[in-house]
GROMACS .gro file of C-alpha atoms in nm:
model
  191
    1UNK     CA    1   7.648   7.153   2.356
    2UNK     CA    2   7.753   7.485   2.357
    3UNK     CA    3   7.495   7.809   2.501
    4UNK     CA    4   7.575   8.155   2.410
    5UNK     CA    5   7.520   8.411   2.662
    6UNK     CA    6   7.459   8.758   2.636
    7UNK     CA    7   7.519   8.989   2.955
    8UNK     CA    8   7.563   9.289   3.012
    9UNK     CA    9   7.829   9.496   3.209
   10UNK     CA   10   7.897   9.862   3.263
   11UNK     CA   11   7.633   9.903   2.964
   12UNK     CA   12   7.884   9.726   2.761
   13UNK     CA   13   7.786   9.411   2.568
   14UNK     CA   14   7.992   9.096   2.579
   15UNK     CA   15   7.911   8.770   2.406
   16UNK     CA   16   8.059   8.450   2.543
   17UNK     CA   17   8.006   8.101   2.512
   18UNK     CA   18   7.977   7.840   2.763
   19UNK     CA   19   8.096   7.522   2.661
   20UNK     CA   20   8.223   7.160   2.882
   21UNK     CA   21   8.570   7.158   2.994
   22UNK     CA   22   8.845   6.980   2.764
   23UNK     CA   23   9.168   6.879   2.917
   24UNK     CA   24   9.311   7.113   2.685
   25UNK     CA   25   9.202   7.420   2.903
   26UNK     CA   26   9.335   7.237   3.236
   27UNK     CA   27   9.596   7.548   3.229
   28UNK     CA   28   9.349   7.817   3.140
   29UNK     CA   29   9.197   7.687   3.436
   30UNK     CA   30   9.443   7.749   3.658
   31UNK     CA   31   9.507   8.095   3.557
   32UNK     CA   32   9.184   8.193   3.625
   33UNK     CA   33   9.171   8.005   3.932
   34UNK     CA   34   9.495   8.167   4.052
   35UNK     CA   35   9.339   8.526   3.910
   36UNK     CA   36   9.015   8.461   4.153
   37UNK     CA   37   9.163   8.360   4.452
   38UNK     CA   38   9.389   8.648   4.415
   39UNK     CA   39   9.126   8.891   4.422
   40UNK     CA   40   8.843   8.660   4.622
   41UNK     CA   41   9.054   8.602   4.920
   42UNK     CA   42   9.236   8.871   4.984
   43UNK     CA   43   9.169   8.938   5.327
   44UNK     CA   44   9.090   8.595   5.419
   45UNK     CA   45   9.428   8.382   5.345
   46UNK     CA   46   9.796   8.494   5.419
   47UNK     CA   47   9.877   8.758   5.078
   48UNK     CA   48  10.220   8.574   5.105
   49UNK     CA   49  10.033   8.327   4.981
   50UNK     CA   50   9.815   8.430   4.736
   51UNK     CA   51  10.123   8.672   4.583
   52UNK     CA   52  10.309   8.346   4.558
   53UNK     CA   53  10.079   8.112   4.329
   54UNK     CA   54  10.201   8.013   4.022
   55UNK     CA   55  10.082   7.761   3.769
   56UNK     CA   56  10.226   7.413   3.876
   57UNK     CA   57  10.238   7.178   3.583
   58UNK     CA   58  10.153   6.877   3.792
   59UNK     CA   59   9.863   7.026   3.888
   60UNK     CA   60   9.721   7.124   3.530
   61UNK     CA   61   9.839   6.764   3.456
   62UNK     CA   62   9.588   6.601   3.728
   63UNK     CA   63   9.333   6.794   3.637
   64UNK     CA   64   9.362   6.740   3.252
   65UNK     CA   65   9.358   6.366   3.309
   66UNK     CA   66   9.053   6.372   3.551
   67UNK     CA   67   8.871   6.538   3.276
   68UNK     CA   68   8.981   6.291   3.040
   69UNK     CA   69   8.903   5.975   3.229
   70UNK     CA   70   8.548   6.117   3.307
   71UNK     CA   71   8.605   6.188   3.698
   72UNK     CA   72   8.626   6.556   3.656
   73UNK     CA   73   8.337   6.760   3.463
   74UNK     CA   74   8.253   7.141   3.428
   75UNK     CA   75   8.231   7.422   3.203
   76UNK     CA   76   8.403   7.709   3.056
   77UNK     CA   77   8.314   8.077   2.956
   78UNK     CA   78   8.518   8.178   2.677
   79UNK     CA   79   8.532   8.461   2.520
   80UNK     CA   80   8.727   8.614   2.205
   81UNK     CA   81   8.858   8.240   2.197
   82UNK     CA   82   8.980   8.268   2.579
   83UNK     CA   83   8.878   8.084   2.914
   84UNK     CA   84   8.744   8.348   3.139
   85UNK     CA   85   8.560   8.119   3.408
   86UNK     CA   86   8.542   7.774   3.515
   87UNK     CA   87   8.298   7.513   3.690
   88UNK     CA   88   8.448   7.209   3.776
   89UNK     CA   89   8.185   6.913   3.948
   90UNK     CA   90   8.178   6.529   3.992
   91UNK     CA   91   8.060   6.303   4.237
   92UNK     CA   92   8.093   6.421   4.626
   93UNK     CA   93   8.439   6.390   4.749
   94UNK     CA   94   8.287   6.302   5.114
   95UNK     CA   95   8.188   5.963   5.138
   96UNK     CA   96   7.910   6.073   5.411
   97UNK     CA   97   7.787   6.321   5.176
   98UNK     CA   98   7.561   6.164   4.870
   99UNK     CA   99   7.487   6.319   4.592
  100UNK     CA  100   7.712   6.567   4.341
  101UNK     CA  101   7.964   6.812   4.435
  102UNK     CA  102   8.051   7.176   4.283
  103UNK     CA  103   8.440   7.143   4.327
  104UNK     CA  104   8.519   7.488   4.188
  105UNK     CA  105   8.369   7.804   4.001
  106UNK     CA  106   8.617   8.048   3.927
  107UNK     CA  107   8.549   8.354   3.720
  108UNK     CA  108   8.810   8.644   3.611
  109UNK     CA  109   8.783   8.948   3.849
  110UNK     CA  110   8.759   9.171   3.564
  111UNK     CA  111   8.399   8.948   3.516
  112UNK     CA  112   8.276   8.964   3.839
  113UNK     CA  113   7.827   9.054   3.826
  114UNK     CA  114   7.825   8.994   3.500
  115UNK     CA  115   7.626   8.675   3.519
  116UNK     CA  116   7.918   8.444   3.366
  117UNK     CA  117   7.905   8.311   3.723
  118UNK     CA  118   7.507   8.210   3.695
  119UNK     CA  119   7.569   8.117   3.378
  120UNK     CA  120   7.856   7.878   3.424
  121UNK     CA  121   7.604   7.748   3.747
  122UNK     CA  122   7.349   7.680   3.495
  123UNK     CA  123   7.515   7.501   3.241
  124UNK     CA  124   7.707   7.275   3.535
  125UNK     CA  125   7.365   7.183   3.748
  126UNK     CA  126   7.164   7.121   3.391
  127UNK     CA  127   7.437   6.849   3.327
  128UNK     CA  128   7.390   6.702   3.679
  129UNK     CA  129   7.039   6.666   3.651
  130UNK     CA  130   7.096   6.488   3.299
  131UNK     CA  131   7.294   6.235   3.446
  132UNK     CA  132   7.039   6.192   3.699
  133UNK     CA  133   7.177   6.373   3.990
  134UNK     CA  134   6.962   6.500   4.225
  135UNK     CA  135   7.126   6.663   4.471
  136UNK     CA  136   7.435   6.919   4.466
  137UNK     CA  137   7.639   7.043   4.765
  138UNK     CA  138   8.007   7.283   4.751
  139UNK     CA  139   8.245   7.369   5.026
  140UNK     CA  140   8.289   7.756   5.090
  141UNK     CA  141   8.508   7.956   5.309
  142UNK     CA  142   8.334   8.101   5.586
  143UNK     CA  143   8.454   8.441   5.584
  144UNK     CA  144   8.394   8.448   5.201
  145UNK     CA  145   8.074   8.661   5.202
  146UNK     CA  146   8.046   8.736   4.848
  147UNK     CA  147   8.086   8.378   4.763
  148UNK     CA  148   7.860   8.290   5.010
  149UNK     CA  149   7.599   8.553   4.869
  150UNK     CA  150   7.624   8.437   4.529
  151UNK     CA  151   7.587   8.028   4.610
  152UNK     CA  152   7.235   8.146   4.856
  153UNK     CA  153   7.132   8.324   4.585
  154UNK     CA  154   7.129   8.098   4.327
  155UNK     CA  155   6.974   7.823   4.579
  156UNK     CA  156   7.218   7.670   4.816
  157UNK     CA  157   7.147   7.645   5.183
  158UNK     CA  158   7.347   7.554   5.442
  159UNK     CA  159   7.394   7.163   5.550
  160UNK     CA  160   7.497   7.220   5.905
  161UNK     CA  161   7.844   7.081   5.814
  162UNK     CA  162   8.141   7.243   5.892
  163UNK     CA  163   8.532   7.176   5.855
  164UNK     CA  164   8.843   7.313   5.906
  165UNK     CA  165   9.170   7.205   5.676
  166UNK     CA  166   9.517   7.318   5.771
  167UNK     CA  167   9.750   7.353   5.439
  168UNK     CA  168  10.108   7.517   5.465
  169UNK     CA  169  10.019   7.675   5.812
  170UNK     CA  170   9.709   7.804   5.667
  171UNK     CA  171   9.334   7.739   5.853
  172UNK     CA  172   9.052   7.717   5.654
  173UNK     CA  173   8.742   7.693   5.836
  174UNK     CA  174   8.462   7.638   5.582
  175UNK     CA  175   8.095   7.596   5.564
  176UNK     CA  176   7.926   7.336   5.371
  177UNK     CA  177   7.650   7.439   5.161
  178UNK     CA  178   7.385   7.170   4.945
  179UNK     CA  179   7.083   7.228   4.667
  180UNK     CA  180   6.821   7.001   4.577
  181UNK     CA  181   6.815   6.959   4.205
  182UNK     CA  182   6.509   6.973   4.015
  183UNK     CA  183   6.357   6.667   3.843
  184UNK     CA  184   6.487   6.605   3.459
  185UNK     CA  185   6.181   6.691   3.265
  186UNK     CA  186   6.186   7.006   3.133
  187UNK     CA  187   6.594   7.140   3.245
  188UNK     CA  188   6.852   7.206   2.915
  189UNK     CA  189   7.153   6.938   2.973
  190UNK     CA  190   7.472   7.056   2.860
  191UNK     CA  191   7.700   6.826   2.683
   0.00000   0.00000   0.00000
């Protein structure tokens, strides 16, 4: 299914459309991924790092084949036939942690509070409660308060979990953060 959306920003109006993930966008995706954590975590991760991100084919590969073989779902904002933002979702990757899992939502700086990020929520936790999920956790960096502020705000609370990963030299201490979904009567199921 696809859901327009109407926001506005800076009294200007934008349309976009929110539509599932194809693998065909896997390197959209990644732009915009790369694009958000460039501006997100500044701050909070080495900007060594962060400078030096680049698109890696394998990568977009992965992903496009998760999507295809039904372990990877999510949704897109596009607009003027481009992917501005991303949710990508699926079962929990923790085995001690039931339920579904909000693996990513990335949004273009550039569309940051302009609702594409509730929007792109929306359309991701309607689909989870049509394929009778009913409960939704994520994994957020600690020190990532605007993150944090948007995920509380929309309904996430904190588990009491915490972990820290070590990549490249690089410690990420994050806080995990979980949702009760509401029942399936009466929520709008994207495809």
């Amino acid at each position: 299914m696809i859901w327009p959306l109407s926001a506005r920003r800076h009294n200007a109006d934008m349309s976009l459309t929110i539509r599932s993930v194809l693998p065909d966008d896997s390197v959209s995706i990644e732009e915009v991924r790369i694009a958000g954590w460039r501006v997100a975590y500044r701050g909070l991760l080495p900007d060594a790092l962060l400078d030096g991100m680049e698109v890696r084919p394998q990568l977009v590969e992965a992903r496009a084949n998760a999507m295809k073989d039904g372990r990877l779902k999510g949704h897109v904002a596009v607009r003027d036939g481009a992917v501005r933002g991303f949710t990508l979702y699926g079962d929990s990757r923790d085995d001690d942690i039931p339920g579904m899992e909000v693996y990513a939502i990335y949004i273009l700086p550039e569309d940051f509070s302009t609702g594409m990020g509730r929007a792109l929520m929306d359309a991701s936790t309607a689909a989870m409660v049509a394929a009778g999920g009913t409960e939704v956790g994520l994994w957020v960096l600690t020190d990532n308060a605007r993150g944090r502020r948007f995920y509380e705000r929309y309904g996430f609370t904190p588990s009491g979990r915490t972990k820290v990963d070590e990549d490249d030299g690089v410690r990420l201490e994050e806080l995990h953060l979980r949702m009760a979904l509401p029942p399936s009567s009466g929520v709008r199921a994207g495809a």
